[in-house]
Amino acid sequence: MMKALFLDLDGTLLNDGRQIPQGNRDALDAMLAAGHKVIINTGRPLAGAIGLAKELELDRDGCYLAAFNGGLIYDLQEKEIIYKDAMTPEAARIVSQEAVKENVHVQMYDDWKVLCEARWEDEDLYWYCRRLGMEYRILAPGEMDTVRPLKMSGIDRKDKERLYQFGQHLNAAAPGVIDAFLSSDKLLEIVAYGQNKGSALKWLAKKLDVKEEGTVAVGDEANDIPMLKAAHIGVAMANGTDETRAAADVVTTRSNNDCGVAEVIEKYIL
């Protein structure tokens, strides 16, 4: 039976040095050689993840990239976008207005760049773009009336609890319109309601004709939980948050620094 492995990047496939351990590389090669599918399923923007996919030599048959927490799916071999959803201008305006009230840095994304209102051109923007090697564009006056971002992000590099509370505030301010959840201690993911890593898993498994029992997902953070719940086997990394490990079917014995992904491939794919 063909299987599909859905993988988070930071804290999962990558070690704490943001590198890909050789053991994980070898295990991915082995599962692709056996005819299975590999899907990077990340909150990162497309431009911020595609370089890593190429470094892993995953730009070949059987490899896909789900970016923006399910907002876009990219065929890495064919180099084309095969699915895209976006927030409405109304949702983007709500986030912008509430961010001004709460003084939380927010930015947004199109297919390839970070988009930012002029008021948020600050050190948080520069830090993020340096971190992922991305370019940014400042929105023109009035552009917020028509922009449809693939996702938005809140950034606070010092206070995770403040970010969490802002996410709760957004969810209450726009129920059924916005979903906001943490992806790290510095980043809040803000997406269209119902858009998440789990929705990406379901869409791509159906398109690839992978049976539900052939789906395996691995992650470590709160934004991975919908993906873990959507998969037949949802695996949390040993280094995952308490919330993520509690939501998983199983937890690895190895961390992201000790090739935990290779452990999953050996046990549940090969």
PDB file of C-alpha atoms in Angstrom:
ATOM      1  CA  MET A   1       0.000   0.000   0.000  1.00  0.00           C
ATOM      2  CA  MET A   2       1.286   3.432  -0.939  1.00  0.00           C
ATOM      3  CA  LYS A   3       1.760   5.686   2.072  1.00  0.00           C
ATOM      4  CA  ALA A   4       2.130   9.446   2.488  1.00  0.00           C
ATOM      5  CA  LEU A   5       4.265  11.066   5.184  1.00  0.00           C
ATOM      6  CA  PHE A   6       3.306  14.632   6.164  1.00  0.00           C
ATOM      7  CA  LEU A   7       6.202  16.406   7.878  1.00  0.00           C
ATOM      8  CA  ASP A   8       6.582  19.601   9.850  1.00  0.00           C
ATOM      9  CA  LEU A   9       9.961  21.325   9.475  1.00  0.00           C
ATOM     10  CA  ASP A  10      11.123  23.260  12.554  1.00  0.00           C
ATOM     11  CA  GLY A  11      11.488  21.049  15.606  1.00  0.00           C
ATOM     12  CA  THR A  12      10.603  17.966  13.547  1.00  0.00           C
ATOM     13  CA  LEU A  13      12.548  17.327  10.351  1.00  0.00           C
ATOM     14  CA  LEU A  14      15.142  19.988  11.269  1.00  0.00           C
ATOM     15  CA  ASN A  15      17.352  19.850  14.345  1.00  0.00           C
ATOM     16  CA  ASP A  16      17.798  22.761  16.745  1.00  0.00           C
ATOM     17  CA  GLY A  17      20.526  24.133  14.482  1.00  0.00           C
ATOM     18  CA  ARG A  18      17.883  24.324  11.720  1.00  0.00           C
ATOM     19  CA  GLN A  19      19.744  21.620   9.741  1.00  0.00           C
ATOM     20  CA  ILE A  20      18.595  18.279   8.347  1.00  0.00           C
ATOM     21  CA  PRO A  21      20.314  15.322  10.070  1.00  0.00           C
ATOM     22  CA  GLN A  22      21.806  12.752   7.707  1.00  0.00           C
ATOM     23  CA  GLY A  23      19.713   9.964   9.228  1.00  0.00           C
ATOM     24  CA  ASN A  24      16.530  11.777   8.229  1.00  0.00           C
ATOM     25  CA  ARG A  25      17.859  12.312   4.705  1.00  0.00           C
ATOM     26  CA  ASP A  26      18.658   8.624   4.303  1.00  0.00           C
ATOM     27  CA  ALA A  27      15.246   7.533   5.595  1.00  0.00           C
ATOM     28  CA  LEU A  28      13.441   9.897   3.209  1.00  0.00           C
ATOM     29  CA  ASP A  29      15.473   8.530   0.289  1.00  0.00           C
ATOM     30  CA  ALA A  30      14.537   4.983   1.273  1.00  0.00           C
ATOM     31  CA  MET A  31      10.808   5.648   1.462  1.00  0.00           C
ATOM     32  CA  LEU A  32      10.760   7.504  -1.858  1.00  0.00           C
ATOM     33  CA  ALA A  33      12.657   4.637  -3.487  1.00  0.00           C
ATOM     34  CA  ALA A  34       9.914   2.321  -2.180  1.00  0.00           C
ATOM     35  CA  GLY A  35       7.236   4.366  -3.970  1.00  0.00           C
ATOM     36  CA  HIS A  36       5.778   6.349  -1.056  1.00  0.00           C
ATOM     37  CA  LYS A  37       5.019  10.100  -0.946  1.00  0.00           C
ATOM     38  CA  VAL A  38       6.731  12.828   1.098  1.00  0.00           C
ATOM     39  CA  ILE A  39       4.886  16.042   1.910  1.00  0.00           C
ATOM     40  CA  ILE A  40       6.468  18.918   3.803  1.00  0.00           C
ATOM     41  CA  ASN A  41       3.524  20.425   5.689  1.00  0.00           C
ATOM     42  CA  THR A  42       4.604  23.721   7.193  1.00  0.00           C
ATOM     43  CA  GLY A  43       3.421  27.068   8.426  1.00  0.00           C
ATOM     44  CA  ARG A  44       6.297  28.657   6.532  1.00  0.00           C
ATOM     45  CA  PRO A  45       5.645  30.635   3.366  1.00  0.00           C
ATOM     46  CA  LEU A  46       6.364  28.924   0.065  1.00  0.00           C
ATOM     47  CA  ALA A  47       9.516  30.982  -0.549  1.00  0.00           C
ATOM     48  CA  GLY A  48      10.778  30.198   2.947  1.00  0.00           C
ATOM     49  CA  ALA A  49      10.378  26.414   2.568  1.00  0.00           C
ATOM     50  CA  ILE A  50      11.140  25.678  -1.052  1.00  0.00           C
ATOM     51  CA  GLY A  51      14.893  26.157  -0.609  1.00  0.00           C
ATOM     52  CA  LEU A  52      14.963  23.549   2.141  1.00  0.00           C
ATOM     53  CA  ALA A  53      13.023  21.141  -0.054  1.00  0.00           C
ATOM     54  CA  LYS A  54      15.598  21.558  -2.804  1.00  0.00           C
ATOM     55  CA  GLU A  55      18.451  21.131  -0.323  1.00  0.00           C
ATOM     56  CA  LEU A  56      16.852  17.844   0.706  1.00  0.00           C
ATOM     57  CA  GLU A  57      16.605  16.886  -2.989  1.00  0.00           C
ATOM     58  CA  LEU A  58      12.854  16.577  -2.574  1.00  0.00           C
ATOM     59  CA  ASP A  59      12.199  18.337  -5.892  1.00  0.00           C
ATOM     60  CA  ARG A  60      11.456  14.957  -7.511  1.00  0.00           C
ATOM     61  CA  ASP A  61       8.601  12.575  -8.148  1.00  0.00           C
ATOM     62  CA  GLY A  62       6.447  11.906  -5.122  1.00  0.00           C
ATOM     63  CA  CYS A  63       7.325  15.125  -3.268  1.00  0.00           C
ATOM     64  CA  TYR A  64       4.992  17.987  -2.367  1.00  0.00           C
ATOM     65  CA  LEU A  65       5.042  21.089  -0.202  1.00  0.00           C
ATOM     66  CA  ALA A  66       2.029  22.353   1.745  1.00  0.00           C
ATOM     67  CA  ALA A  67       2.829  25.905   2.897  1.00  0.00           C
ATOM     68  CA  PHE A  68       1.071  28.669   4.858  1.00  0.00           C
ATOM     69  CA  ASN A  69      -0.585  26.143   7.219  1.00  0.00           C
ATOM     70  CA  GLY A  70      -2.590  24.607   4.395  1.00  0.00           C
ATOM     71  CA  GLY A  71      -3.166  27.726   2.300  1.00  0.00           C
ATOM     72  CA  LEU A  72      -1.082  26.573  -0.676  1.00  0.00           C
ATOM     73  CA  ILE A  73       0.109  23.217  -2.032  1.00  0.00           C
ATOM     74  CA  TYR A  74       3.029  22.989  -4.447  1.00  0.00           C
ATOM     75  CA  ASP A  75       4.165  20.080  -6.627  1.00  0.00           C
ATOM     76  CA  LEU A  76       7.934  20.090  -6.094  1.00  0.00           C
ATOM     77  CA  GLN A  77       8.769  18.042  -9.191  1.00  0.00           C
ATOM     78  CA  GLU A  78       6.524  19.938 -11.601  1.00  0.00           C
ATOM     79  CA  LYS A  79       7.288  23.291  -9.890  1.00  0.00           C
ATOM     80  CA  GLU A  80       3.672  24.415  -9.893  1.00  0.00           C
ATOM     81  CA  ILE A  81       0.999  25.461  -7.431  1.00  0.00           C
ATOM     82  CA  ILE A  82      -1.816  22.901  -7.419  1.00  0.00           C
ATOM     83  CA  TYR A  83      -4.015  24.359  -4.669  1.00  0.00           C
ATOM     84  CA  LYS A  84      -4.454  27.788  -3.129  1.00  0.00           C
ATOM     85  CA  ASP A  85      -6.867  29.395  -0.679  1.00  0.00           C
ATOM     86  CA  ALA A  86      -6.684  32.810   0.941  1.00  0.00           C
ATOM     87  CA  MET A  87      -8.097  35.094   3.581  1.00  0.00           C
ATOM     88  CA  THR A  88     -10.717  37.641   2.552  1.00  0.00           C
ATOM     89  CA  PRO A  89      -9.968  41.383   2.583  1.00  0.00           C
ATOM     90  CA  GLU A  90     -12.525  41.644   5.410  1.00  0.00           C
ATOM     91  CA  ALA A  91     -10.596  39.130   7.544  1.00  0.00           C
ATOM     92  CA  ALA A  92      -7.289  40.898   6.834  1.00  0.00           C
ATOM     93  CA  ARG A  93      -8.807  44.253   7.853  1.00  0.00           C
ATOM     94  CA  ILE A  94     -10.111  42.807  11.130  1.00  0.00           C
ATOM     95  CA  VAL A  95      -6.660  41.468  12.005  1.00  0.00           C
ATOM     96  CA  SER A  96      -5.033  44.776  11.072  1.00  0.00           C
ATOM     97  CA  GLN A  97      -7.459  46.809  13.179  1.00  0.00           C
ATOM     98  CA  GLU A  98      -7.112  44.566  16.228  1.00  0.00           C
ATOM     99  CA  ALA A  99      -3.311  44.524  15.896  1.00  0.00           C
ATOM    100  CA  VAL A 100      -3.245  48.317  16.023  1.00  0.00           C
ATOM    101  CA  LYS A 101      -5.415  48.287  19.148  1.00  0.00           C
ATOM    102  CA  GLU A 102      -3.211  45.708  20.879  1.00  0.00           C
ATOM    103  CA  ASN A 103       0.082  46.987  19.405  1.00  0.00           C
ATOM    104  CA  VAL A 104       1.066  43.567  18.024  1.00  0.00           C
ATOM    105  CA  HIS A 105       3.232  43.399  14.907  1.00  0.00           C
ATOM    106  CA  VAL A 106       1.381  41.674  12.054  1.00  0.00           C
ATOM    107  CA  GLN A 107       2.387  40.912   8.486  1.00  0.00           C
ATOM    108  CA  MET A 108       0.895  38.955   5.624  1.00  0.00           C
ATOM    109  CA  TYR A 109       1.961  36.959   2.590  1.00  0.00           C
ATOM    110  CA  ASP A 110       1.265  36.462  -1.085  1.00  0.00           C
ATOM    111  CA  ASP A 111       2.678  33.498  -3.057  1.00  0.00           C
ATOM    112  CA  TRP A 112       6.326  34.562  -2.732  1.00  0.00           C
ATOM    113  CA  LYS A 113       6.760  37.673  -0.555  1.00  0.00           C
ATOM    114  CA  VAL A 114       6.005  39.105   2.859  1.00  0.00           C
ATOM    115  CA  LEU A 115       3.469  41.930   2.608  1.00  0.00           C
ATOM    116  CA  CYS A 116       3.393  44.582   5.307  1.00  0.00           C
ATOM    117  CA  GLU A 117       1.570  47.781   6.138  1.00  0.00           C
ATOM    118  CA  ALA A 118       3.953  50.718   6.485  1.00  0.00           C
ATOM    119  CA  ARG A 119       3.268  50.959  10.242  1.00  0.00           C
ATOM    120  CA  TRP A 120       4.792  47.505  10.753  1.00  0.00           C
ATOM    121  CA  GLU A 121       8.055  48.063   8.883  1.00  0.00           C
ATOM    122  CA  ASP A 122      10.138  47.434  11.986  1.00  0.00           C
ATOM    123  CA  GLU A 123      12.777  45.202  13.555  1.00  0.00           C
ATOM    124  CA  ASP A 124      10.346  42.263  13.746  1.00  0.00           C
ATOM    125  CA  LEU A 125       9.843  42.401   9.982  1.00  0.00           C
ATOM    126  CA  TYR A 126      13.583  42.615   9.330  1.00  0.00           C
ATOM    127  CA  TRP A 127      14.263  39.737  11.766  1.00  0.00           C
ATOM    128  CA  TYR A 128      11.693  37.502  10.061  1.00  0.00           C
ATOM    129  CA  CYS A 129      12.883  38.215   6.525  1.00  0.00           C
ATOM    130  CA  ARG A 130      16.528  37.616   7.474  1.00  0.00           C
ATOM    131  CA  ARG A 131      15.578  34.371   9.235  1.00  0.00           C
ATOM    132  CA  LEU A 132      13.838  32.907   6.177  1.00  0.00           C
ATOM    133  CA  GLY A 133      15.763  34.737   3.464  1.00  0.00           C
ATOM    134  CA  MET A 134      12.609  36.391   2.129  1.00  0.00           C
ATOM    135  CA  GLU A 135      11.864  39.726   0.489  1.00  0.00           C
ATOM    136  CA  TYR A 136       9.083  42.038   1.650  1.00  0.00           C
ATOM    137  CA  ARG A 137       6.850  44.629   0.028  1.00  0.00           C
ATOM    138  CA  ILE A 138       5.109  47.536   1.756  1.00  0.00           C
ATOM    139  CA  LEU A 139       1.431  47.770   0.833  1.00  0.00           C
ATOM    140  CA  ALA A 140       0.324  50.843  -1.072  1.00  0.00           C
ATOM    141  CA  PRO A 141      -2.258  53.181   0.516  1.00  0.00           C
ATOM    142  CA  GLY A 142      -5.716  51.628   0.162  1.00  0.00           C
ATOM    143  CA  GLU A 143      -4.354  48.185  -0.762  1.00  0.00           C
ATOM    144  CA  MET A 144      -5.721  46.664   2.467  1.00  0.00           C
ATOM    145  CA  ASP A 145      -9.186  47.040   0.918  1.00  0.00           C
ATOM    146  CA  THR A 146      -8.413  44.396  -1.700  1.00  0.00           C
ATOM    147  CA  VAL A 147      -5.507  42.291  -0.420  1.00  0.00           C
ATOM    148  CA  ARG A 148      -6.151  38.536   0.004  1.00  0.00           C
ATOM    149  CA  PRO A 149      -3.240  37.136   2.003  1.00  0.00           C
ATOM    150  CA  LEU A 150      -2.519  33.419   2.098  1.00  0.00           C
ATOM    151  CA  LYS A 151      -1.993  33.875   5.822  1.00  0.00           C
ATOM    152  CA  MET A 152      -0.991  36.518   8.350  1.00  0.00           C
ATOM    153  CA  SER A 153       1.484  36.302  11.229  1.00  0.00           C
ATOM    154  CA  GLY A 154       1.747  38.005  14.562  1.00  0.00           C
ATOM    155  CA  ILE A 155       5.257  38.387  15.967  1.00  0.00           C
ATOM    156  CA  ASP A 156       6.444  38.943  19.525  1.00  0.00           C
ATOM    157  CA  ARG A 157       9.988  37.762  20.161  1.00  0.00           C
ATOM    158  CA  LYS A 158       9.809  38.286  23.933  1.00  0.00           C
ATOM    159  CA  ASP A 159       6.324  37.378  25.184  1.00  0.00           C
ATOM    160  CA  LYS A 160       4.712  34.123  24.038  1.00  0.00           C
ATOM    161  CA  GLU A 161       1.759  34.571  26.400  1.00  0.00           C
ATOM    162  CA  ARG A 162       0.965  37.968  24.881  1.00  0.00           C
ATOM    163  CA  LEU A 163       0.884  36.374  21.417  1.00  0.00           C
ATOM    164  CA  TYR A 164      -1.357  33.580  22.662  1.00  0.00           C
ATOM    165  CA  GLN A 165      -3.797  36.046  24.218  1.00  0.00           C
ATOM    166  CA  PHE A 166      -3.871  38.092  21.011  1.00  0.00           C
ATOM    167  CA  GLY A 167      -4.748  34.918  19.098  1.00  0.00           C
ATOM    168  CA  GLN A 168      -7.598  34.193  21.515  1.00  0.00           C
ATOM    169  CA  HIS A 169      -8.777  37.772  21.078  1.00  0.00           C
ATOM    170  CA  LEU A 170      -8.818  37.408  17.275  1.00  0.00           C
ATOM    171  CA  ASN A 171     -10.741  34.129  17.428  1.00  0.00           C
ATOM    172  CA  ALA A 172     -13.380  35.795  19.604  1.00  0.00           C
ATOM    173  CA  ALA A 173     -13.497  38.935  17.455  1.00  0.00           C
ATOM    174  CA  ALA A 174     -14.141  37.048  14.196  1.00  0.00           C
ATOM    175  CA  PRO A 175     -15.633  33.592  14.912  1.00  0.00           C
ATOM    176  CA  GLY A 176     -16.040  31.513  11.770  1.00  0.00           C
ATOM    177  CA  VAL A 177     -13.807  33.939   9.854  1.00  0.00           C
ATOM    178  CA  ILE A 178     -10.345  33.657  11.419  1.00  0.00           C
ATOM    179  CA  ASP A 179      -8.324  30.894  13.070  1.00  0.00           C
ATOM    180  CA  ALA A 180      -5.308  32.007  15.130  1.00  0.00           C
ATOM    181  CA  PHE A 181      -2.872  29.641  16.858  1.00  0.00           C
ATOM    182  CA  LEU A 182       0.784  29.555  17.911  1.00  0.00           C
ATOM    183  CA  SER A 183       3.425  27.874  15.757  1.00  0.00           C
ATOM    184  CA  SER A 184       6.354  28.752  18.042  1.00  0.00           C
ATOM    185  CA  ASP A 185       7.137  30.926  21.042  1.00  0.00           C
ATOM    186  CA  LYS A 186       7.592  33.907  18.695  1.00  0.00           C
ATOM    187  CA  LEU A 187       5.002  33.412  15.947  1.00  0.00           C
ATOM    188  CA  LEU A 188       1.212  33.467  15.831  1.00  0.00           C
ATOM    189  CA  GLU A 189      -0.387  31.937  12.730  1.00  0.00           C
ATOM    190  CA  ILE A 190      -3.525  33.723  11.482  1.00  0.00           C
ATOM    191  CA  VAL A 191      -5.440  32.014   8.670  1.00  0.00           C
ATOM    192  CA  ALA A 192      -8.867  31.717   7.107  1.00  0.00           C
ATOM    193  CA  TYR A 193     -11.263  29.733   9.292  1.00  0.00           C
ATOM    194  CA  GLY A 194     -10.880  25.983   8.659  1.00  0.00           C
ATOM    195  CA  GLN A 195      -7.511  26.341   6.928  1.00  0.00           C
ATOM    196  CA  ASN A 196      -4.843  24.263   8.648  1.00  0.00           C
ATOM    197  CA  LYS A 197      -2.323  21.489   8.152  1.00  0.00           C
ATOM    198  CA  GLY A 198      -5.076  18.909   8.581  1.00  0.00           C
ATOM    199  CA  SER A 199      -7.148  20.328   5.738  1.00  0.00           C
ATOM    200  CA  ALA A 200      -4.035  20.227   3.522  1.00  0.00           C
ATOM    201  CA  LEU A 201      -3.443  16.580   4.447  1.00  0.00           C
ATOM    202  CA  LYS A 202      -6.999  15.584   3.546  1.00  0.00           C
ATOM    203  CA  TRP A 203      -6.991  17.485   0.229  1.00  0.00           C
ATOM    204  CA  LEU A 204      -3.662  16.091  -0.953  1.00  0.00           C
ATOM    205  CA  ALA A 205      -4.323  12.515   0.197  1.00  0.00           C
ATOM    206  CA  LYS A 206      -7.516  12.551  -1.859  1.00  0.00           C
ATOM    207  CA  LYS A 207      -5.763  14.019  -4.902  1.00  0.00           C
ATOM    208  CA  LEU A 208      -2.952  11.450  -4.700  1.00  0.00           C
ATOM    209  CA  ASP A 209      -5.408   8.602  -4.068  1.00  0.00           C
ATOM    210  CA  VAL A 210      -3.727   7.687  -0.786  1.00  0.00           C
ATOM    211  CA  LYS A 211      -6.056   5.756   1.489  1.00  0.00           C
ATOM    212  CA  GLU A 212      -6.722   7.185   4.939  1.00  0.00           C
ATOM    213  CA  GLU A 213      -4.912   4.257   6.569  1.00  0.00           C
ATOM    214  CA  GLY A 214      -1.836   5.149   4.527  1.00  0.00           C
ATOM    215  CA  THR A 215      -1.413   8.633   6.030  1.00  0.00           C
ATOM    216  CA  VAL A 216       1.196   9.394   8.700  1.00  0.00           C
ATOM    217  CA  ALA A 217       1.936  12.859  10.115  1.00  0.00           C
ATOM    218  CA  VAL A 218       4.720  14.124  12.368  1.00  0.00           C
ATOM    219  CA  GLY A 219       4.952  17.423  14.254  1.00  0.00           C
ATOM    220  CA  ASP A 220       5.897  19.173  17.467  1.00  0.00           C
ATOM    221  CA  GLU A 221       3.844  22.372  17.880  1.00  0.00           C
ATOM    222  CA  ALA A 222       0.220  23.418  18.368  1.00  0.00           C
ATOM    223  CA  ASN A 223      -0.280  24.212  14.676  1.00  0.00           C
ATOM    224  CA  ASP A 224       0.583  20.555  13.905  1.00  0.00           C
ATOM    225  CA  ILE A 225      -2.311  19.164  15.954  1.00  0.00           C
ATOM    226  CA  PRO A 226      -4.957  19.302  13.159  1.00  0.00           C
ATOM    227  CA  MET A 227      -2.528  17.389  10.925  1.00  0.00           C
ATOM    228  CA  LEU A 228      -1.870  14.756  13.603  1.00  0.00           C
ATOM    229  CA  LYS A 229      -5.597  14.290  14.152  1.00  0.00           C
ATOM    230  CA  ALA A 230      -6.346  14.057  10.412  1.00  0.00           C
ATOM    231  CA  ALA A 231      -3.728  11.356   9.783  1.00  0.00           C
ATOM    232  CA  HIS A 232      -4.273   7.666  10.400  1.00  0.00           C
ATOM    233  CA  ILE A 233      -1.188   7.775  12.617  1.00  0.00           C
ATOM    234  CA  GLY A 234      -0.387  11.125  14.208  1.00  0.00           C
ATOM    235  CA  VAL A 235       3.103  11.205  15.713  1.00  0.00           C
ATOM    236  CA  ALA A 236       4.398  13.880  18.064  1.00  0.00           C
ATOM    237  CA  MET A 237       8.118  14.430  18.468  1.00  0.00           C
ATOM    238  CA  ALA A 238       9.657  13.672  21.863  1.00  0.00           C
ATOM    239  CA  ASN A 239      10.618  17.361  21.991  1.00  0.00           C
ATOM    240  CA  GLY A 240       7.053  18.472  21.177  1.00  0.00           C
ATOM    241  CA  THR A 241       4.910  20.645  23.393  1.00  0.00           C
ATOM    242  CA  ASP A 242       2.810  18.991  26.090  1.00  0.00           C
ATOM    243  CA  GLU A 243      -0.341  19.887  24.139  1.00  0.00           C
ATOM    244  CA  THR A 244       0.957  18.314  20.931  1.00  0.00           C
ATOM    245  CA  ARG A 245       2.163  15.110  22.591  1.00  0.00           C
ATOM    246  CA  ALA A 246      -1.215  14.728  24.343  1.00  0.00           C
ATOM    247  CA  ALA A 247      -3.046  15.033  20.994  1.00  0.00           C
ATOM    248  CA  ALA A 248      -0.898  12.457  19.166  1.00  0.00           C
ATOM    249  CA  ASP A 249      -1.457   8.728  18.736  1.00  0.00           C
ATOM    250  CA  VAL A 250       2.195   8.041  19.562  1.00  0.00           C
ATOM    251  CA  VAL A 251       5.311   9.964  20.613  1.00  0.00           C
ATOM    252  CA  THR A 252       8.791   9.292  19.239  1.00  0.00           C
ATOM    253  CA  THR A 253      11.544   8.056  21.519  1.00  0.00           C
ATOM    254  CA  ARG A 254      14.060  10.226  19.621  1.00  0.00           C
ATOM    255  CA  SER A 255      14.006  14.019  19.426  1.00  0.00           C
ATOM    256  CA  ASN A 256      14.460  16.231  16.383  1.00  0.00           C
ATOM    257  CA  ASN A 257      18.180  16.299  17.208  1.00  0.00           C
ATOM    258  CA  ASP A 258      18.387  12.501  17.098  1.00  0.00           C
ATOM    259  CA  CYS A 259      16.630  11.727  13.792  1.00  0.00           C
ATOM    260  CA  GLY A 260      13.132  11.265  15.225  1.00  0.00           C
ATOM    261  CA  VAL A 261      11.688  11.447  11.706  1.00  0.00           C
ATOM    262  CA  ALA A 262      13.851   8.499  10.645  1.00  0.00           C
ATOM    263  CA  GLU A 263      12.371   6.566  13.590  1.00  0.00           C
ATOM    264  CA  VAL A 264       8.863   7.267  12.276  1.00  0.00           C
ATOM    265  CA  ILE A 265       9.758   6.209   8.742  1.00  0.00           C
ATOM    266  CA  GLU A 266      11.329   2.977   9.961  1.00  0.00           C
ATOM    267  CA  LYS A 267       8.344   2.071  12.145  1.00  0.00           C
ATOM    268  CA  TYR A 268       5.312   3.277  10.196  1.00  0.00           C
ATOM    269  CA  ILE A 269       6.315   3.672   6.524  1.00  0.00           C
ATOM    270  CA  LEU A 270       8.907   0.987   5.723  1.00  0.00           C
TER     271      LEU A 270
END
